[in-house]
Coordinates of C-alpha atoms in Angstrom, one line a residue:
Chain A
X27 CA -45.2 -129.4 20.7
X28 CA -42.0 -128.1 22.2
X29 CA -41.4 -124.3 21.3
X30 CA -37.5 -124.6 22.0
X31 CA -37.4 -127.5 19.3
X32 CA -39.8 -126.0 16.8
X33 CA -37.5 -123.0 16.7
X34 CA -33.8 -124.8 16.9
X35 CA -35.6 -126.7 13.9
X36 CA -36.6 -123.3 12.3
X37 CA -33.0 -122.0 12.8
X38 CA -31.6 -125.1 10.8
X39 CA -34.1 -124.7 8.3
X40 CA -33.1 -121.6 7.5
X41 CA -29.6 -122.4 7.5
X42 CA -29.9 -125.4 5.2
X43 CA -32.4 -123.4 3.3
X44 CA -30.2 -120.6 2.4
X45 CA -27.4 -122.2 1.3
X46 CA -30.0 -124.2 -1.4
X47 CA -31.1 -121.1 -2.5
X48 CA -27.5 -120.0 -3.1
X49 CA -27.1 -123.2 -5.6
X50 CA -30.8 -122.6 -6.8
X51 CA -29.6 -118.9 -7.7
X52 CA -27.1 -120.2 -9.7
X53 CA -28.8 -122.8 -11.6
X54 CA -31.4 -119.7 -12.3
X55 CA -28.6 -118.0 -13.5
X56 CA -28.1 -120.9 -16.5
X57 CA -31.5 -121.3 -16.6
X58 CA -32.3 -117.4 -17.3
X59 CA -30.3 -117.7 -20.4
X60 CA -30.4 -121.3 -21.6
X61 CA -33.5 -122.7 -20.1
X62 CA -31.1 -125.5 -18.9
X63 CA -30.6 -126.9 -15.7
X64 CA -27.3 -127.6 -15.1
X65 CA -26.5 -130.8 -13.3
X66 CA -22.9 -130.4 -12.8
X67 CA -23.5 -127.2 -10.8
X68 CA -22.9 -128.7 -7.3
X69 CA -20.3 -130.2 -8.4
X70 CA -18.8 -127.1 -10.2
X71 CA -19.4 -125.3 -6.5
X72 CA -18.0 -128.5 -4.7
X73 CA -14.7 -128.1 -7.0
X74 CA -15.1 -124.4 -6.7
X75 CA -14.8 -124.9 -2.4
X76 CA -11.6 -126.7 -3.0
X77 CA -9.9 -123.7 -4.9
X78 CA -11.0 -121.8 -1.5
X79 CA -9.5 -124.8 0.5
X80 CA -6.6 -124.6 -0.9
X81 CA -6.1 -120.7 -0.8
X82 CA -6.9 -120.2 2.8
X83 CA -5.6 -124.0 4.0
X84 CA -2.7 -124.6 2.0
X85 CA -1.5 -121.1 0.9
X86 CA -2.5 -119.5 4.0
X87 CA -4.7 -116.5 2.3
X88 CA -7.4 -115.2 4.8
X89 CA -10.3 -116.9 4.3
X90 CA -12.6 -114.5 2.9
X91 CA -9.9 -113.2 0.0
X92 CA -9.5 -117.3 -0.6
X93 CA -13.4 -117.2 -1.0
X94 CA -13.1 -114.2 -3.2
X95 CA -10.5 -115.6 -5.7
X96 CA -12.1 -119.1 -5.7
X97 CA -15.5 -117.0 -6.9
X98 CA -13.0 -115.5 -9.4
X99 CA -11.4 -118.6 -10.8
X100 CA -14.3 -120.6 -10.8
X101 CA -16.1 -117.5 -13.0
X102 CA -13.2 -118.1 -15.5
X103 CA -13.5 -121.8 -15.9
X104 CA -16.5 -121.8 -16.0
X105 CA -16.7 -119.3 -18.8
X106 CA -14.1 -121.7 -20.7
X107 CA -16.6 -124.5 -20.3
X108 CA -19.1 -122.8 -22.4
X109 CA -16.8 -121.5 -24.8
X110 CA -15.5 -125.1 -25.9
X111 CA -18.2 -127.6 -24.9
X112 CA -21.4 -125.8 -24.1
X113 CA -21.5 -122.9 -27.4
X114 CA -20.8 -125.6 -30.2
X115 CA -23.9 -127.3 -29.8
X116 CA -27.3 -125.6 -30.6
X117 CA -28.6 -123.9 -27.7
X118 CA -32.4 -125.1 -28.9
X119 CA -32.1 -128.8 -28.5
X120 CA -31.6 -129.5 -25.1
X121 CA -30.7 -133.3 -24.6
X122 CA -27.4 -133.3 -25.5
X123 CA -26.6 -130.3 -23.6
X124 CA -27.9 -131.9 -20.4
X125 CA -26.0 -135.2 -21.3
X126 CA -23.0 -132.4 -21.4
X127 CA -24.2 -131.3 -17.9
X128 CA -24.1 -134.7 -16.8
X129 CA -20.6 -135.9 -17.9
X130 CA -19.5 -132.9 -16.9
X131 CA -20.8 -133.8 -13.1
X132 CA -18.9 -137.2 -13.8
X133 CA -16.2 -135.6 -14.9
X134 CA -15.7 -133.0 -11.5
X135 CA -16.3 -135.3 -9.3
X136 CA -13.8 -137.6 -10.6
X137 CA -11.1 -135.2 -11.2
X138 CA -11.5 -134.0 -7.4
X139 CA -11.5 -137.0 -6.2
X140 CA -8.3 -138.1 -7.8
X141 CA -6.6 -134.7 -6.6
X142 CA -8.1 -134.5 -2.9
X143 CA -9.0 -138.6 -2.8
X144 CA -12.3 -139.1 -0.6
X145 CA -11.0 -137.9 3.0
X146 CA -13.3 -135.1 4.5
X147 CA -11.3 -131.8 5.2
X148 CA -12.3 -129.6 8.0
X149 CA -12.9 -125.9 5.7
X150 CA -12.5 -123.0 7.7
X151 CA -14.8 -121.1 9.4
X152 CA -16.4 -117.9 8.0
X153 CA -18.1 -116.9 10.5
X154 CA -17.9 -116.3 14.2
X155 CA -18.5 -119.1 16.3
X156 CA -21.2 -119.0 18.8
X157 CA -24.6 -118.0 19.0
X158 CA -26.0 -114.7 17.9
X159 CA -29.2 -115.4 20.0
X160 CA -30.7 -117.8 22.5
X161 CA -34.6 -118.5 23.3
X162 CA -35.1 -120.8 26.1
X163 CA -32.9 -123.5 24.9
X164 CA -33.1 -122.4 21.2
X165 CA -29.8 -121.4 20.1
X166 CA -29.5 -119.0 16.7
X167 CA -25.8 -119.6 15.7
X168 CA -23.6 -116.6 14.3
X169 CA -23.1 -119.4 11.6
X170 CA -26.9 -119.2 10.5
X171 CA -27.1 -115.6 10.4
X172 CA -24.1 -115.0 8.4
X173 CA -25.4 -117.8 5.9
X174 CA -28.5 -115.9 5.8
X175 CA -26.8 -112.9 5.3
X176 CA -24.9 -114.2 2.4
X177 CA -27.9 -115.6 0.7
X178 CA -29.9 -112.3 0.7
X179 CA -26.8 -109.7 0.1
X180 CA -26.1 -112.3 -3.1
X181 CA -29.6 -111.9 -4.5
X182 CA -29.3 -108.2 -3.9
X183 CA -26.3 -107.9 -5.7
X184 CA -27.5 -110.5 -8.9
X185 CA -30.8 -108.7 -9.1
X186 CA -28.8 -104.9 -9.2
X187 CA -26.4 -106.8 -11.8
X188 CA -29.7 -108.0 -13.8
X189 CA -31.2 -104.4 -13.3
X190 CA -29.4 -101.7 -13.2
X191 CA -26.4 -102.9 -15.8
X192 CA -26.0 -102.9 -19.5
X193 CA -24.7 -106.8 -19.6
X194 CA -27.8 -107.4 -17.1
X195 CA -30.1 -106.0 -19.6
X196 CA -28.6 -107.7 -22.4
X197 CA -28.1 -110.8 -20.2
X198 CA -32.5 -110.5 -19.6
X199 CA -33.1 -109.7 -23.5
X200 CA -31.3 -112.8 -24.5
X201 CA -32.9 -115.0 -21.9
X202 CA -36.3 -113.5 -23.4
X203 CA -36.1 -113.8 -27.0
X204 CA -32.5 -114.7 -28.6
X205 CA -33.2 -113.8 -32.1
X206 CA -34.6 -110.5 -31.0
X207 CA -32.1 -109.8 -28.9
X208 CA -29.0 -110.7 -32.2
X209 CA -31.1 -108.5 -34.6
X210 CA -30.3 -105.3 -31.5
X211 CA -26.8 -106.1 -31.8
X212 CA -26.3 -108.1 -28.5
X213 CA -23.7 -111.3 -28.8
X214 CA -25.2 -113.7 -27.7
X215 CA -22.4 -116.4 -27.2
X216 CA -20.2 -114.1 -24.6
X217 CA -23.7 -113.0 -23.1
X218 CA -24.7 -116.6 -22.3
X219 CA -21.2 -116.7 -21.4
X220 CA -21.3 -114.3 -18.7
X221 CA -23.8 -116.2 -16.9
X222 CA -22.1 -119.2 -16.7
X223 CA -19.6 -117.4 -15.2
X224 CA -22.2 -115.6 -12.5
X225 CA -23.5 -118.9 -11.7
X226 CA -20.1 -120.6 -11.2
X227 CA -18.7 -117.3 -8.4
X228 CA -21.9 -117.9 -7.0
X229 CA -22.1 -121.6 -6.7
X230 CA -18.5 -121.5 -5.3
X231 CA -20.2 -119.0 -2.6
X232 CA -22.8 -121.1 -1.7
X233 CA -20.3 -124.1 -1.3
X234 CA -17.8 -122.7 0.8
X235 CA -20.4 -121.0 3.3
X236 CA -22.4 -124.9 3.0
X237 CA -19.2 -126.7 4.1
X238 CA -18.0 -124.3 6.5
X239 CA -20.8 -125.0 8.8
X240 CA -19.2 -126.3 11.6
X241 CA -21.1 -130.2 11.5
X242 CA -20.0 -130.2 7.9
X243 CA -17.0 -130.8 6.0
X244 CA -15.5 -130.8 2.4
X245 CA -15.0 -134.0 0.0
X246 CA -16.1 -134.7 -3.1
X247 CA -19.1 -135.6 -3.2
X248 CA -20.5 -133.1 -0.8
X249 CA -22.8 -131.2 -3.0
X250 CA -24.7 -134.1 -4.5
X251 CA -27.1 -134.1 -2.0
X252 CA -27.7 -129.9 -1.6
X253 CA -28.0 -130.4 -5.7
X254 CA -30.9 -132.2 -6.0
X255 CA -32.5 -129.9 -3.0
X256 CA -30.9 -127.0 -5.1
X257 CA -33.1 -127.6 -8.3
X258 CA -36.3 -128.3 -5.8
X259 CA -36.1 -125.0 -4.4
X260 CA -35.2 -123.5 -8.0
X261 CA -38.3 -125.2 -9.5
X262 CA -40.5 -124.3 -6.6
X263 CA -39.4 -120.4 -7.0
X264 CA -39.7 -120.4 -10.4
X265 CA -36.7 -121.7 -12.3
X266 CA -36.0 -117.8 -13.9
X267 CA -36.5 -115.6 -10.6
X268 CA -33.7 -114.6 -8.5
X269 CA -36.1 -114.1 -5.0
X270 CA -38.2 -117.0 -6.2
X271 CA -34.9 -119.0 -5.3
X272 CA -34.3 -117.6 -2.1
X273 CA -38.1 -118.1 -1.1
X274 CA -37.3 -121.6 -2.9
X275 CA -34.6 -122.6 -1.2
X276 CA -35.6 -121.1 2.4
X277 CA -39.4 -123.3 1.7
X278 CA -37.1 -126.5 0.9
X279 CA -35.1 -126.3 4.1
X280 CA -38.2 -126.2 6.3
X281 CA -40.1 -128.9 4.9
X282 CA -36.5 -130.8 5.6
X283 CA -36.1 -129.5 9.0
X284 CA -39.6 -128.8 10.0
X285 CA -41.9 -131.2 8.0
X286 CA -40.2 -134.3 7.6
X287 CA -39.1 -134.7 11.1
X288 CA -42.9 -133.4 12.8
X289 CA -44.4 -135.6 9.7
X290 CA -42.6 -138.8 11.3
X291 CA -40.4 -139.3 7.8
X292 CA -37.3 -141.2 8.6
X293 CA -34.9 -139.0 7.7
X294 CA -33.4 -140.8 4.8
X295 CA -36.5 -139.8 2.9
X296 CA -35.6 -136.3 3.1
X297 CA -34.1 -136.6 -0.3
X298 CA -37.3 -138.3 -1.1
X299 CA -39.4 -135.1 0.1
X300 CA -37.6 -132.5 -1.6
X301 CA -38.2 -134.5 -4.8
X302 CA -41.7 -135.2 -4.3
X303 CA -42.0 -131.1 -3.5
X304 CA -40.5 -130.9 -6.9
X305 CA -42.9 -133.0 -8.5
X306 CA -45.5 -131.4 -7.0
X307 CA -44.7 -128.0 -8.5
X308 CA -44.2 -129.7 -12.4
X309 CA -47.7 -131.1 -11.8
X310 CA -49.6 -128.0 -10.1
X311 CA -47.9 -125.1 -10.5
X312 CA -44.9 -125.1 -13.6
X313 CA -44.1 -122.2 -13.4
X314 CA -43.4 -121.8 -10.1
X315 CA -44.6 -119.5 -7.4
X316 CA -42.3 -116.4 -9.0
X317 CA -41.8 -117.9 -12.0
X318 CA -43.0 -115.7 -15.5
X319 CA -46.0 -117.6 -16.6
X320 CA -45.8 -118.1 -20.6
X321 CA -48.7 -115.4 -21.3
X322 CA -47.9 -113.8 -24.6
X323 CA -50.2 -112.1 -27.0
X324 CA -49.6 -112.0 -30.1
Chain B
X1 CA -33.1 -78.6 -56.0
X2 CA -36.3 -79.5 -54.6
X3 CA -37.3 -80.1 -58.1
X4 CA -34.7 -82.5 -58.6
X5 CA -35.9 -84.8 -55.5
X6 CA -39.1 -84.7 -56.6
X7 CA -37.9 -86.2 -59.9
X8 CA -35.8 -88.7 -58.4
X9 CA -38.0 -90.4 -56.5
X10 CA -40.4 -90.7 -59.8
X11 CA -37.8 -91.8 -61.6
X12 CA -37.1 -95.0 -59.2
X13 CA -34.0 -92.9 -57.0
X14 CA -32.2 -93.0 -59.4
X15 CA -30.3 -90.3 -58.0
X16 CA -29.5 -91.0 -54.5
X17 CA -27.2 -92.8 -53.1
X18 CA -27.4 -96.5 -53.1
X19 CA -28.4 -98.4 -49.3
X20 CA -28.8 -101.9 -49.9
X21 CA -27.8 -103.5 -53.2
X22 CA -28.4 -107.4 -53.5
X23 CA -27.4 -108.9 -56.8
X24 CA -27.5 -112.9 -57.1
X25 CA -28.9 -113.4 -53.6
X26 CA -29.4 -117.5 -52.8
X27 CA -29.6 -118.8 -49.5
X28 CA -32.0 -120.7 -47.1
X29 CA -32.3 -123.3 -44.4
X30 CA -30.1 -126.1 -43.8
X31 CA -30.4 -128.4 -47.6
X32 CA -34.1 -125.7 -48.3
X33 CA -33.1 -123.4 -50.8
X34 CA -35.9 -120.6 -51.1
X35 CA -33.8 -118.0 -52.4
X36 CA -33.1 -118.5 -56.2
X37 CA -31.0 -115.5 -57.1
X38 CA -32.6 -112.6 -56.3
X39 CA -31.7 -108.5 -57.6
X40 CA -32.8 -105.9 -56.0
X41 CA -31.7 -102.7 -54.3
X42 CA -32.6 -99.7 -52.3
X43 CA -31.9 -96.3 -52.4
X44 CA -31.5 -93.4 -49.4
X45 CA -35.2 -92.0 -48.0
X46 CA -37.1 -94.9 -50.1
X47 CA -39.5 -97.0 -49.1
X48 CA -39.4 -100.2 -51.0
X49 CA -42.1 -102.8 -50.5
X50 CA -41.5 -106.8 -51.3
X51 CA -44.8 -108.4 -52.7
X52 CA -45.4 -112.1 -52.3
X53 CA -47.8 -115.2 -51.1
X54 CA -46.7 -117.0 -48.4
X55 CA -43.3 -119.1 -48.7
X56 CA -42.4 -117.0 -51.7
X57 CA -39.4 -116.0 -49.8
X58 CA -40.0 -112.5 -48.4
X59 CA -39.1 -113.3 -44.7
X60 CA -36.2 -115.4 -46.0
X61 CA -34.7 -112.3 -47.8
X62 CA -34.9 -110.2 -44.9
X63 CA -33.4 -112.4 -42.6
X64 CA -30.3 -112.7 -45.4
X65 CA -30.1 -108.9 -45.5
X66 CA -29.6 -109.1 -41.7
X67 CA -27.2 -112.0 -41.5
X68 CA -29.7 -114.4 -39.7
X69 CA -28.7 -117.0 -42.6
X70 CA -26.1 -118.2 -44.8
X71 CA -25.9 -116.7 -48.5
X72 CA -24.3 -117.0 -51.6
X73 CA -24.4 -113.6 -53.9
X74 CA -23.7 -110.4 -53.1
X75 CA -25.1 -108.3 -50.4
X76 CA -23.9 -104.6 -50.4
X77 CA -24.6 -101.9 -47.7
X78 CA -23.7 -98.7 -48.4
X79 CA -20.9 -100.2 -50.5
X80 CA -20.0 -102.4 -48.5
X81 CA -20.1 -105.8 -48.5
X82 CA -22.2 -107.8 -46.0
X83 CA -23.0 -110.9 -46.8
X84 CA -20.5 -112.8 -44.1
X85 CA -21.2 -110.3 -41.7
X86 CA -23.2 -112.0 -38.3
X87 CA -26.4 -110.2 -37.4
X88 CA -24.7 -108.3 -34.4
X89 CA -22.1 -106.7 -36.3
X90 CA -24.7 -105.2 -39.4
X91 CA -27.2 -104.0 -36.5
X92 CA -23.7 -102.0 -35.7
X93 CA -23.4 -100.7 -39.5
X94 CA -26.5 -99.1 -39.5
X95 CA -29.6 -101.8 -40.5
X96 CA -32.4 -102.8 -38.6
X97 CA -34.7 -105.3 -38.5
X98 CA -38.0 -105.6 -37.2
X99 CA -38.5 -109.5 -37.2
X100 CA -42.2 -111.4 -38.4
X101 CA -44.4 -111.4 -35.4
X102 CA -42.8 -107.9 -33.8
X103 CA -39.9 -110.2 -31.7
X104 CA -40.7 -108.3 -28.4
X105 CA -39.2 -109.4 -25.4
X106 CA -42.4 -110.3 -23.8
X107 CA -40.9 -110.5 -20.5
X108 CA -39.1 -107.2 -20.4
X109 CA -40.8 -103.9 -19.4
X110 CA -41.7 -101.4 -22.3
X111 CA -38.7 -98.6 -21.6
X112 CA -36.2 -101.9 -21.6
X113 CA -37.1 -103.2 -24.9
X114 CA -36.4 -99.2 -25.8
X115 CA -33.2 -99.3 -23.6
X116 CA -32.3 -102.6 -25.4
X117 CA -32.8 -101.6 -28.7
X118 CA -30.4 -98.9 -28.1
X119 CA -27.9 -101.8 -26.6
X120 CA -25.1 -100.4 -29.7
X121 CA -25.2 -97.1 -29.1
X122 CA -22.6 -95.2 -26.6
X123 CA -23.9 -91.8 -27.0
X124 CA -26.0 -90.5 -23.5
X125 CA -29.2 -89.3 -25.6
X126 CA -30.9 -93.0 -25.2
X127 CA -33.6 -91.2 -23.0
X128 CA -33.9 -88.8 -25.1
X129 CA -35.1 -91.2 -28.1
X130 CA -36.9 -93.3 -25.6
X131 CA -39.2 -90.0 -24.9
X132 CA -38.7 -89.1 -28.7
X133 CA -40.7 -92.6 -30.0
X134 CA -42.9 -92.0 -26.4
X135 CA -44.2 -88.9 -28.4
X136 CA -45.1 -90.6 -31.7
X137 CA -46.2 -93.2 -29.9
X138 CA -48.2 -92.4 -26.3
X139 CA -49.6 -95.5 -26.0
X140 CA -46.0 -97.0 -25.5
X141 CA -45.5 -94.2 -22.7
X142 CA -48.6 -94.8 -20.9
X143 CA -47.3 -98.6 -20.8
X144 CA -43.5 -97.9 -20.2
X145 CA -43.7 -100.0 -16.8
X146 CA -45.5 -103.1 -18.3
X147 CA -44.3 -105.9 -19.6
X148 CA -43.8 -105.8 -23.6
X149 CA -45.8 -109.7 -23.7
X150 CA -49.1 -107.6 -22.6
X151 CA -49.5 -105.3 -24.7
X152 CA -51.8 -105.8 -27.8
X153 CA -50.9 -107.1 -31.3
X154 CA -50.8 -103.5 -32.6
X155 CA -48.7 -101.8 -29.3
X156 CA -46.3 -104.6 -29.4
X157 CA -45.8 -103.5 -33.5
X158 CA -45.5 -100.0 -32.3
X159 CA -42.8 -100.9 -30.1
X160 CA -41.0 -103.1 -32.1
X161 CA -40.5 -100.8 -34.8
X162 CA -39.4 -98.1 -32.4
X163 CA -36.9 -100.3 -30.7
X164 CA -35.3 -101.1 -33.9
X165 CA -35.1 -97.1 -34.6
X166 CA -34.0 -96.4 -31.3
X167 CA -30.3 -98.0 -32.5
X168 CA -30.3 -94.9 -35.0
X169 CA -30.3 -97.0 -38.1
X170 CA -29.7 -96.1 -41.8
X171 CA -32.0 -98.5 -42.8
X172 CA -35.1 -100.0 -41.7
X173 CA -36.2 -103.6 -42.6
X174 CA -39.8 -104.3 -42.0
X175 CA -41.1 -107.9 -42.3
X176 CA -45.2 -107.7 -42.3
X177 CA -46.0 -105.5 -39.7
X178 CA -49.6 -106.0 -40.4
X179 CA -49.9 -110.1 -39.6
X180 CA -52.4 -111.0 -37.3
X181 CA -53.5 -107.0 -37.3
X182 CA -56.9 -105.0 -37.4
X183 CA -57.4 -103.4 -40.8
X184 CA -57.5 -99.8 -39.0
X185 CA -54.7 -100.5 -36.9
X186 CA -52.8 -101.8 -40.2
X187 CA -53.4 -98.3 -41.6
X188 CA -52.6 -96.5 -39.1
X189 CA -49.2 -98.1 -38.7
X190 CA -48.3 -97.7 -42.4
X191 CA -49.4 -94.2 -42.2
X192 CA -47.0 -93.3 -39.4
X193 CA -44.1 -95.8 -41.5
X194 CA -45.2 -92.4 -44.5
X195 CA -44.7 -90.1 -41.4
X196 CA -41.2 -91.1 -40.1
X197 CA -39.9 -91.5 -43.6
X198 CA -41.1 -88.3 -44.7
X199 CA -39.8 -86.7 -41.7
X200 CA -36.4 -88.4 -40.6
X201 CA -36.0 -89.7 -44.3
X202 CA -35.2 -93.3 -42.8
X203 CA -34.8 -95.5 -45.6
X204 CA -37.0 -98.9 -45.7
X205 CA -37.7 -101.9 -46.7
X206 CA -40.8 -103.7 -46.1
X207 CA -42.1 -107.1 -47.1
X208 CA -46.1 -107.8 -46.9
X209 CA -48.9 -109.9 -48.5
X210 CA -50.8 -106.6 -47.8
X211 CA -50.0 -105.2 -51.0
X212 CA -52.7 -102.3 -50.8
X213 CA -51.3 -100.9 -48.2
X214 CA -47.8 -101.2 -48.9
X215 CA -47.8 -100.1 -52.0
X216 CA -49.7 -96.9 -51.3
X217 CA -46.8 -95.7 -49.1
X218 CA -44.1 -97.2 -50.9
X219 CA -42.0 -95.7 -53.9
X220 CA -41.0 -98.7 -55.8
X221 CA -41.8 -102.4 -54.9
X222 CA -40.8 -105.9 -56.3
X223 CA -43.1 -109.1 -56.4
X224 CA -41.2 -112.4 -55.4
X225 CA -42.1 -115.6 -56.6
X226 CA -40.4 -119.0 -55.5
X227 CA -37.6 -117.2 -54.2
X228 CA -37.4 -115.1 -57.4
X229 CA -38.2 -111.2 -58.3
X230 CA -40.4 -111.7 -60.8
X231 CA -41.9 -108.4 -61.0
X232 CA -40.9 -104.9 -60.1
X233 CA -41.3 -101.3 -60.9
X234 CA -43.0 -98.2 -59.2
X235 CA -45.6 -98.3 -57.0
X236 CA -47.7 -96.6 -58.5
X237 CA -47.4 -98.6 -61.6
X238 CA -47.7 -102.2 -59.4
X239 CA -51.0 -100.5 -57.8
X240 CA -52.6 -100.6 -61.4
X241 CA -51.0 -103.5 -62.9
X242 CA -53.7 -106.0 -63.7
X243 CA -51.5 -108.8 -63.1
X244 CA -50.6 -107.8 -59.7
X245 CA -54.3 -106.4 -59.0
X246 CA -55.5 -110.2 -59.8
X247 CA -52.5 -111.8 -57.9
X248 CA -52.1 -109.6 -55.1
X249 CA -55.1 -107.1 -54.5
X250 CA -57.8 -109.4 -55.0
X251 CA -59.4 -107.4 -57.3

C-alpha cells in the first residue's frame, strides 16, 4: 500500500467530508425541529453560493463579507419559506411537507438556472492557496485545513447557540415535545422558524467553502450530488446531533476517498456507496451513532 | 379575619376572588364534540378537582382552558376573556398546565426542563426557583444533569408540575397526575399538591379518575359526564355521596 497515497486520499477525505457535514448540519438543524429532511437543502446552499457570487464577483465585496451577507440573506428567505409554504401545513404529517421539499428543490434549481443558465463559474477562493503541509509526496492543502476549520468552528458555534441561549433552549424544547413546549409559552411557529433560517446561513457556508475548492466550480446543479452524501453522513450521525454530523460527514468522505477507490469501486458507484452506508444505518443502527435513541419511560 | 377564610372556603369561596370562570364551554376535535356546555369556576387558593370515567371530557376541558383547542362559550380568567387566546399567550397571563402523561421533554436535562418552564419570565431569580422546587423536591436535584426521559413515572410528575410552577403562575391546571402511578407515590404527590397550596396559596385545578385522593385535598369538585357537569358541590360532601361513592370510589 503506498503511504503518500493513503494519506493524499486521507487529506481529500477530509475535505469532501467536511463540507458534507456542513450540509448534514443543516439538514439536522430542520430535522431537530421538524423531524424532516429537507431535500431542497443543497439546492437552497447552491442558490445561497450564487448570492456570494454575485457579491464578491459581480459587486466586488471581499469575499468573506459576500460570504457573510449571502449567510444573511439566505437566513431571511429561508425564514419566508416557512412562513408561507412550510407553517400552513400540519407539522405531524410528513408527506406533503417532503413533496414541499421536493418542488421546492425543482423549483431552485430551475430558477438558478434560468438566472445564471448552466455555465460553470470559477467562485473565489477563500482560502490561501498552497499547501499547509507536505509528507513525502502527500500534500495537505491550506484549502483542506480551512474547510476543516470551518466545519468544526460551525458546530462550535451551532452547539453554543443550542446551549447556552434562550432561542437554543426553546429551539431543543420544541424539537423535544411541541405541545409541551406551547403549554410553557414558547411559539412554536417563529421557533421552527429560526431554524430554517440556521440551516439556510449554514448551508450557504458549506456551499461557498464546497465550490471554492480550487477543482470545483459553481452551476446549478452542483450540490445535488454533496446532497444525497449530506443526508448519508446526517443519518449516520444521528439525524438530531450537531457532532454526530461532523463525525457523519468526515466517515462519508473517507469511505468515498478511502474505501471505494482501495475497495476497486469504479468511481461512479460512489453515489451508490454513500447510499448503501445510509441504508446500512436505517437497517442496523436508526438512530445513528450520536443519534437520541427513543428510550422514554413513562 | 382568619375566621372569615375559614368560612369561605366552607362555604364553596364564595368570597374570594374569581380565577377561572367557564360558562357554556363546548368544544372538541375536528367534527368530535365532547364538550356539551360545561359551567364551572374557580376561585383564588382553591383546589378544585374534576371527577369523571374515561372520555367524559376531563382532559378535553383542560386543554380548552389552556387554548390547546377551539371553543364556543365563555372562558374567563381573572376577568378576562380567554377563550381566543393561543396556548402561548395564557401561559403569559398567569395559567399553567401540566399536560396527561407529565409532557416532559425526555430529551432535555432536568435543570432545562426547569429553565424552560421559566421560558416567559424576564426577571433573574429563575435559579433561584430552580433551587426553590430542588428543595421540595431533592430527587429532581440529585438528577438535575440527567435527562428528563429517565427518570421514573413519579420523578418525571415531580418535575412536570414544578416546571409548570416555575413560570410563576396564578393558576395551576393538573390533568391526572396519578396515571400509570404507585398508590404511595400517588399520595405522596397529592399530599405535597395540599402543601404548596397551603403554603404559596396557588390556586388549582385538577382532573382525575382517582376520586379518593382528589377529593380529600380538594375543596370543591364537579363530576363530568359526556362532556357535561353533572354533579358538583364540596368535597367533602362528594366524598360521602353515595352516588359518587358507587360511581367513583368503588365503594
Amino acid at each position: 500500500m503506498d503511504f503518500n497515497l493513503l494519506l493524499d486520499r486521507l487529506f481529500l477525505g477530509l475535505s469532501n467530508g467536511s463540507t458534507y457535514a456542513l450540509i448534514a448540519l443543516a439538514l439536522v438543524m430542520i430535522f431537530k425541529a421538524t423531524t424532516l429532511i429537507n431535500f431542497a437543502q443543497g439546492e437552497f446552499a447552491m442558490i445561497g453560493a450564487f448570492f456570494v457570487f454575485v457579491l464578491s464577483v459581480e459587486q466586488g465585496l471581499p469575499v468573506w463579507i459576500a460570504v457573510f451577507l449571502g449567510m444573511v440573506i439566505s437566513a431571511l428567505a429561508a425564514a419566508g419559506i416557512e412562513r408561507t409554504l412550510i407553517r400552513p401545513f400540519d407539522p405531524s404529517d410528513h408527506l406533503p411537507l417532503v413533496i414541499i421539499t421536493l418542488g421546492l428543490f425543482l423549483a431552485i434549481n430551475a430558477l438558478a438556472a434560468m438566472i445564471w443558465g448552466f455555465n460553470t463559474r470559477a467562485f473565489p477562493a477563500l482560502f490561501p492557496s498552497g499547501n499547509a503541509l507536505t509528507i513525502g509526496t502527500a500534500t495537505l492543502s491550506w484549502y483542506t485545513v480551512g474547510v476543516v476549520f470551518v466545519t468544526f468552528a460551525t458546530a462550535g458555534a451551532l452547539t453554543l447557540l443550542l446551549n447556552r441561549t434562550k432561542i437554543g433552549l426553546a429551539f431543543r424544547a420544541v424539537s423535544s415535545n411541541l405541545e409541551s413546549s406551547e403549554l410553557v409559552g414558547v411559539r412554536v411557529g417563529p421557533t421552527l422558524q429560526f431554524g430554517w433560517a440556521i440551516a439556510a446561513a449554514v448551508g450557504t457556508l458549506g456551499a461557498s467553502v464546497y465550490v471554492a475548492n480550487p477543482i470545483l466550480s459553481l452551476e446549478p446543479s452542483v450540490m445535488i450530488r454533496v446532497l444525497i452524501f449530506a443526508v448519508s453522513a446526517a443519518a449516520l450521525g444521528g439525524l438530531d446531533s450537531v457532532w454526530g454530523a461532523i463525525a457523519g460527514g468526515i466517515a462519508i468522505g473517507m469511505v468515498q476517498s478511502i474505501v471505494v477507490p482501495y475497495a476497486k469501486i469504479p468511481n461512479e458507484l460512489a453515489l451508490g456507496a454513500a447510499v448503501v452506508v445510509l441504508m446500512l444505518v436505517l437497517l442496523f443502527k436508526p438512530s445513528g451513532l450520536f443519534g437520541t435513541p427513543q428510550v422514554e419511560r413513562v | 379575619m382568619t375566621d372569615q377564610t375559614h368560612d369561605s372556603t366552607d362555604t364553596a369561596g364564595a368570597e374570594r376572588p374569581l380565577v377561572l370562570n367557564v360558562t357554556d364551554l363546548r368544544g372538541g376535535y375536528g367534527q368530535i364534540q365532547v364538550l356539551h356546555g360545561l359551567d364551572f369556576n374557580v376561585f383564588e387558593s382553591e383546589i378544585v378537582v374534576i371527577l369523571g370515567a374515561n372520555g367524559a371530557g376531563k382532559t378535553t376541558t383542560l386543554r380548552a382552558v389552556s387554548g390547546m383547542i377551539d371553543t364556543t362559550g365563555a372562558i374567563e380568567f381573572r376577568g378576562e376573556s380567554i377563550q381566543d387566546a393561543k396556548a402561548p399567550d395564557i401561559v403569559r397571563k398567569g395559567v399553567a398546565h401540566v399536560p396527561q402523561g407529565r409532557g416532559t421533554l425526555p430529551e432535555l436535562s432536568v435543570e432545562d426542563n426547569l429553565r424552560v418552564g421559566a421560558y416567559i419570565r424576564k426577571d433573574n431569580e429563575v435559579d433561584q426557583d430552580i433551587e426553590r422546587w430542588f428543595d421540595v423536591y431533592p430527587v429532581l436535584r440529585q438528577r438535575r444533569n440527567q435527562r428528563a426521559g429517565s427518570l421514573s413515572g413519579g420523578e418525571q410528575q415531580m418535575l412536570a408540575v414544578s416546571r409548570a410552577l416555575m413560570s410563576r403562575p396564578d393558576l395551576l391546571l393538573l390533568d391526572e397526575p396519578s396515571l400509570g402511578l404507585a398508590p404511595l407515590i400517588v399520595k405522596d404527590l397529592f399530599d405535597r399538591f395540599a402543601e404548596i397550596n397551603k403554603e404559596t396559596g396557588m390556586t388549582m385545578l385538577v382532573v382525575e379518575q382517582n376520586a379518593q385522593l382528589a377529593l380529600a385535598v380538594a375543596d370543591r369538585g364537579y363530576v363530568i359526564e359526556s362532556g357535561e357537569i353533572s354533579f358538583d358541590g364540596p368535597a367533602d360532601e362528594l366524598l360521602h355521596d353515595d352516588k359518587i361513592r358507587k360511581a367513583y370510589l368503588g365503594v
